[in-house]
PDB file of C-alpha atoms in Angstrom:
ATOM      1  CA  MET A   1       0.000   0.000   0.000  1.00  0.00           C
ATOM      2  CA  LEU A   2       1.131   3.502  -0.803  1.00  0.00           C
ATOM      3  CA  ASP A   3       2.255   5.705   2.112  1.00  0.00           C
ATOM      4  CA  SER A   4      -0.169   8.578   2.362  1.00  0.00           C
ATOM      5  CA  LEU A   5      -1.463  11.246   4.701  1.00  0.00           C
ATOM      6  CA  ILE A   6      -5.220  11.884   4.786  1.00  0.00           C
ATOM      7  CA  VAL A   7      -6.291  15.384   5.856  1.00  0.00           C
ATOM      8  CA  PRO A   8      -9.913  16.426   6.461  1.00  0.00           C
ATOM      9  CA  LEU A   9     -10.190  19.779   4.695  1.00  0.00           C
ATOM     10  CA  PHE A  10     -12.436  22.847   4.549  1.00  0.00           C
ATOM     11  CA  VAL A  11     -12.177  25.352   1.683  1.00  0.00           C
ATOM     12  CA  THR A  12     -14.188  28.562   1.481  1.00  0.00           C
ATOM     13  CA  THR A  13     -14.018  31.472  -0.920  1.00  0.00           C
ATOM     14  CA  ASP A  14     -15.969  34.223  -2.603  1.00  0.00           C
ATOM     15  CA  LEU A  15     -16.894  33.623  -6.242  1.00  0.00           C
ATOM     16  CA  PRO A  16     -18.340  35.892  -8.914  1.00  0.00           C
ATOM     17  CA  PRO A  17     -22.164  35.724  -9.195  1.00  0.00           C
ATOM     18  CA  GLU A  18     -22.011  33.841 -12.511  1.00  0.00           C
ATOM     19  CA  ALA A  19     -19.749  31.073 -11.131  1.00  0.00           C
ATOM     20  CA  GLU A  20     -21.057  27.515 -11.263  1.00  0.00           C
ATOM     21  CA  LEU A  21     -20.756  25.183  -8.305  1.00  0.00           C
ATOM     22  CA  ALA A  22     -19.709  22.128 -10.358  1.00  0.00           C
ATOM     23  CA  GLU A  23     -16.961  24.120 -12.080  1.00  0.00           C
ATOM     24  CA  PHE A  24     -15.714  25.385  -8.712  1.00  0.00           C
ATOM     25  CA  GLY A  25     -15.541  21.810  -7.407  1.00  0.00           C
ATOM     26  CA  GLU A  26     -13.738  20.556 -10.491  1.00  0.00           C
ATOM     27  CA  LEU A  27     -11.221  23.397 -10.266  1.00  0.00           C
ATOM     28  CA  LEU A  28     -10.451  22.506  -6.637  1.00  0.00           C
ATOM     29  CA  THR A  29     -10.067  18.783  -7.224  1.00  0.00           C
ATOM     30  CA  GLU A  30      -7.969  19.068 -10.375  1.00  0.00           C
ATOM     31  CA  THR A  31      -5.737  21.695  -8.755  1.00  0.00           C
ATOM     32  CA  ALA A  32      -4.948  19.238  -5.968  1.00  0.00           C
ATOM     33  CA  ARG A  33      -3.694  16.540  -8.388  1.00  0.00           C
ATOM     34  CA  VAL A  34       0.000  17.398  -7.849  1.00  0.00           C
ATOM     35  CA  LEU A  35       1.157  19.480  -4.901  1.00  0.00           C
ATOM     36  CA  GLY A  36       4.441  20.792  -3.597  1.00  0.00           C
ATOM     37  CA  ARG A  37       7.186  22.891  -4.983  1.00  0.00           C
ATOM     38  CA  GLU A  38       8.816  22.354  -8.357  1.00  0.00           C
ATOM     39  CA  GLY A  39      11.039  19.293  -8.386  1.00  0.00           C
ATOM     40  CA  ALA A  40       9.681  18.059  -5.056  1.00  0.00           C
ATOM     41  CA  GLY A  41       6.053  17.600  -6.064  1.00  0.00           C
ATOM     42  CA  TYR A  42       3.870  14.740  -4.912  1.00  0.00           C
ATOM     43  CA  GLU A  43       0.603  13.221  -6.080  1.00  0.00           C
ATOM     44  CA  ALA A  44      -2.569  14.022  -4.225  1.00  0.00           C
ATOM     45  CA  PHE A  45      -6.282  13.235  -4.379  1.00  0.00           C
ATOM     46  CA  LEU A  46      -9.075  15.510  -3.199  1.00  0.00           C
ATOM     47  CA  ALA A  47     -12.628  14.259  -2.708  1.00  0.00           C
ATOM     48  CA  GLY A  48     -15.545  15.948  -1.028  1.00  0.00           C
ATOM     49  CA  LYS A  49     -18.666  17.976  -1.530  1.00  0.00           C
ATOM     50  CA  VAL A  50     -19.113  21.572  -2.677  1.00  0.00           C
ATOM     51  CA  PHE A  51     -21.991  23.850  -1.727  1.00  0.00           C
ATOM     52  CA  TRP A  52     -23.120  27.464  -1.593  1.00  0.00           C
ATOM     53  CA  LEU A  53     -22.875  29.324   1.715  1.00  0.00           C
ATOM     54  CA  ASP A  54     -24.865  32.338   0.581  1.00  0.00           C
ATOM     55  CA  ARG A  55     -26.638  34.503   3.072  1.00  0.00           C
ATOM     56  CA  PRO A  56     -30.424  34.284   3.094  1.00  0.00           C
ATOM     57  CA  VAL A  57     -31.906  36.775   0.625  1.00  0.00           C
ATOM     58  CA  LEU A  58     -35.464  38.087   0.707  1.00  0.00           C
ATOM     59  CA  PRO A  59     -37.312  38.282  -2.641  1.00  0.00           C
ATOM     60  CA  GLU A  60     -37.143  42.094  -2.669  1.00  0.00           C
ATOM     61  CA  GLN A  61     -33.322  41.916  -2.294  1.00  0.00           C
ATOM     62  CA  ARG A  62     -32.733  39.601  -5.266  1.00  0.00           C
ATOM     63  CA  PRO A  63     -31.872  42.191  -7.957  1.00  0.00           C
ATOM     64  CA  ALA A  64     -29.166  43.748  -5.754  1.00  0.00           C
ATOM     65  CA  ALA A  65     -27.991  40.344  -4.517  1.00  0.00           C
ATOM     66  CA  GLU A  66     -27.487  39.032  -8.066  1.00  0.00           C
ATOM     67  CA  GLY A  67     -24.503  41.358  -8.525  1.00  0.00           C
ATOM     68  CA  GLU A  68     -22.828  40.348  -5.265  1.00  0.00           C
ATOM     69  CA  LEU A  69     -20.106  37.782  -4.825  1.00  0.00           C
ATOM     70  CA  ARG A  70     -21.271  34.314  -3.781  1.00  0.00           C
ATOM     71  CA  PHE A  71     -19.711  32.396  -0.920  1.00  0.00           C
ATOM     72  CA  ALA A  72     -18.890  28.752  -1.690  1.00  0.00           C
ATOM     73  CA  GLY A  73     -17.400  25.964   0.374  1.00  0.00           C
ATOM     74  CA  MET A  74     -16.035  22.445   0.180  1.00  0.00           C
ATOM     75  CA  LEU A  75     -15.735  19.841   2.892  1.00  0.00           C
ATOM     76  CA  GLY A  76     -13.730  16.758   2.097  1.00  0.00           C
ATOM     77  CA  TYR A  77     -10.512  14.802   2.351  1.00  0.00           C
ATOM     78  CA  LEU A  78      -7.116  15.336   0.797  1.00  0.00           C
ATOM     79  CA  ALA A  79      -4.759  12.370   0.422  1.00  0.00           C
ATOM     80  CA  ALA A  80      -1.080  13.155  -0.095  1.00  0.00           C
ATOM     81  CA  SER A  81       1.211  10.400  -1.395  1.00  0.00           C
ATOM     82  CA  GLY A  82       4.573   9.588   0.100  1.00  0.00           C
ATOM     83  CA  ALA A  83       6.082   9.435   3.544  1.00  0.00           C
ATOM     84  CA  GLY A  84       7.204  12.332   5.678  1.00  0.00           C
ATOM     85  CA  HIS A  85       4.383  14.783   4.994  1.00  0.00           C
ATOM     86  CA  THR A  86       2.919  16.881   7.778  1.00  0.00           C
ATOM     87  CA  THR A  87      -0.631  18.175   7.908  1.00  0.00           C
ATOM     88  CA  ARG A  88       0.685  21.737   8.063  1.00  0.00           C
ATOM     89  CA  GLY A  89       2.897  21.253   5.001  1.00  0.00           C
ATOM     90  CA  VAL A  90       0.213  19.569   2.908  1.00  0.00           C
ATOM     91  CA  VAL A  91      -2.397  22.201   3.807  1.00  0.00           C
ATOM     92  CA  GLY A  92       0.092  24.947   2.935  1.00  0.00           C
ATOM     93  CA  ASP A  93       0.768  23.335  -0.436  1.00  0.00           C
ATOM     94  CA  VAL A  94      -2.908  22.909  -1.296  1.00  0.00           C
ATOM     95  CA  ARG A  95      -3.687  26.453  -0.060  1.00  0.00           C
ATOM     96  CA  ARG A  96      -1.099  27.922  -2.452  1.00  0.00           C
ATOM     97  CA  ALA A  97      -2.303  25.785  -5.361  1.00  0.00           C
ATOM     98  CA  ILE A  98      -5.984  26.567  -4.795  1.00  0.00           C
ATOM     99  CA  GLY A  99      -5.310  30.288  -4.338  1.00  0.00           C
ATOM    100  CA  ALA A 100      -3.421  30.469  -7.636  1.00  0.00           C
ATOM    101  CA  ALA A 101      -6.044  28.413  -9.492  1.00  0.00           C
ATOM    102  CA  LEU A 102      -8.997  30.460  -8.223  1.00  0.00           C
ATOM    103  CA  THR A 103      -7.260  33.743  -9.043  1.00  0.00           C
ATOM    104  CA  GLY A 104      -6.363  32.419 -12.489  1.00  0.00           C
ATOM    105  CA  ARG A 105      -9.950  31.388 -13.190  1.00  0.00           C
ATOM    106  CA  TYR A 106     -12.017  34.100 -11.476  1.00  0.00           C
ATOM    107  CA  GLY A 107      -9.552  36.974 -11.028  1.00  0.00           C
ATOM    108  CA  ASP A 108      -9.022  38.863  -7.806  1.00  0.00           C
ATOM    109  CA  VAL A 109     -12.256  38.696  -5.792  1.00  0.00           C
ATOM    110  CA  GLY A 110     -10.784  40.685  -2.909  1.00  0.00           C
ATOM    111  CA  ALA A 111      -9.808  37.912  -0.500  1.00  0.00           C
ATOM    112  CA  ALA A 112      -7.721  34.780  -0.680  1.00  0.00           C
ATOM    113  CA  PRO A 113      -9.581  31.491  -0.189  1.00  0.00           C
ATOM    114  CA  ALA A 114      -9.526  29.978   3.283  1.00  0.00           C
ATOM    115  CA  VAL A 115      -8.100  26.454   3.225  1.00  0.00           C
ATOM    116  CA  PHE A 116      -7.543  24.628   6.474  1.00  0.00           C
ATOM    117  CA  ALA A 117      -7.489  21.242   8.152  1.00  0.00           C
ATOM    118  CA  ILE A 118     -10.481  20.350  10.296  1.00  0.00           C
ATOM    119  CA  ARG A 119     -11.668  17.392  12.326  1.00  0.00           C
ATOM    120  CA  ASP A 120     -12.945  14.310  10.506  1.00  0.00           C
ATOM    121  CA  GLN A 121     -16.139  14.578  12.532  1.00  0.00           C
ATOM    122  CA  ASP A 122     -16.767  18.083  11.148  1.00  0.00           C
ATOM    123  CA  VAL A 123     -16.712  16.810   7.564  1.00  0.00           C
ATOM    124  CA  ARG A 124     -19.295  14.177   8.414  1.00  0.00           C
ATOM    125  CA  GLU A 125     -21.559  16.432  10.493  1.00  0.00           C
ATOM    126  CA  ARG A 126     -21.402  19.712   8.598  1.00  0.00           C
ATOM    127  CA  THR A 127     -21.654  18.713   4.949  1.00  0.00           C
ATOM    128  CA  PRO A 128     -25.093  19.758   3.672  1.00  0.00           C
ATOM    129  CA  ASP A 129     -27.281  17.015   2.234  1.00  0.00           C
ATOM    130  CA  THR A 130     -27.673  19.050  -0.961  1.00  0.00           C
ATOM    131  CA  ALA A 131     -23.903  19.366  -1.564  1.00  0.00           C
ATOM    132  CA  LEU A 132     -22.428  18.160  -4.860  1.00  0.00           C
ATOM    133  CA  TYR A 133     -19.806  15.371  -4.773  1.00  0.00           C
ATOM    134  CA  VAL A 134     -16.527  16.012  -6.619  1.00  0.00           C
ATOM    135  CA  ASP A 135     -13.142  14.295  -6.773  1.00  0.00           C
ATOM    136  CA  THR A 136      -9.860  14.334  -8.661  1.00  0.00           C
ATOM    137  CA  ARG A 137     -10.349  12.343 -11.859  1.00  0.00           C
ATOM    138  CA  ASP A 138      -7.942   9.551 -12.781  1.00  0.00           C
ATOM    139  CA  ALA A 139      -5.900   9.889  -9.587  1.00  0.00           C
ATOM    140  CA  ALA A 140      -3.604   7.150  -8.280  1.00  0.00           C
ATOM    141  CA  ALA A 141      -5.771   4.163  -7.351  1.00  0.00           C
ATOM    142  CA  GLU A 142      -4.071   3.789  -3.966  1.00  0.00           C
ATOM    143  CA  LEU A 143      -4.915   7.380  -3.021  1.00  0.00           C
ATOM    144  CA  VAL A 144      -8.497   6.970  -4.179  1.00  0.00           C
ATOM    145  CA  SER A 145      -9.058   3.803  -2.155  1.00  0.00           C
ATOM    146  CA  ALA A 146      -7.389   5.252   0.952  1.00  0.00           C
ATOM    147  CA  THR A 147      -9.600   8.327   0.788  1.00  0.00           C
ATOM    148  CA  LYS A 148     -12.857   6.594  -0.110  1.00  0.00           C
ATOM    149  CA  SER A 149     -12.823   4.757   3.218  1.00  0.00           C
ATOM    150  CA  TYR A 150     -13.328   8.169   4.914  1.00  0.00           C
ATOM    151  CA  LEU A 151     -16.219   9.283   2.726  1.00  0.00           C
TER     152      LEU A 151
END
């Protein structure tokens, strides 16, 4: 079996009003495919569920609210291949990768995404029933199977 570190993860960010939830999820999971610095990269697999965290809006507020940024989140698990990784290091690597990918896709929305490790229990208890499942396509089979046991 492949050595790996599994990290329960929470990602939140503002997105432009026209952003699509499925595209956001795909961007996150594909960004996490290879992490680390140049030359010292390592394979990774991200699986979880994405959802909107918008504030409640009354019908009379909808026209103004349609121009506002939307708040999205993901709760899931990140598997990092190889020995010697620390949670702090892996989260730092995925935070940098996700920040660059979101800025590249959506531009500067005013704040960097929040990416941090959480408790496994929080992923299970706080993921909304309506959230959309996403994962890194065609990732290393060992990482997929190690992570799927947590989902």
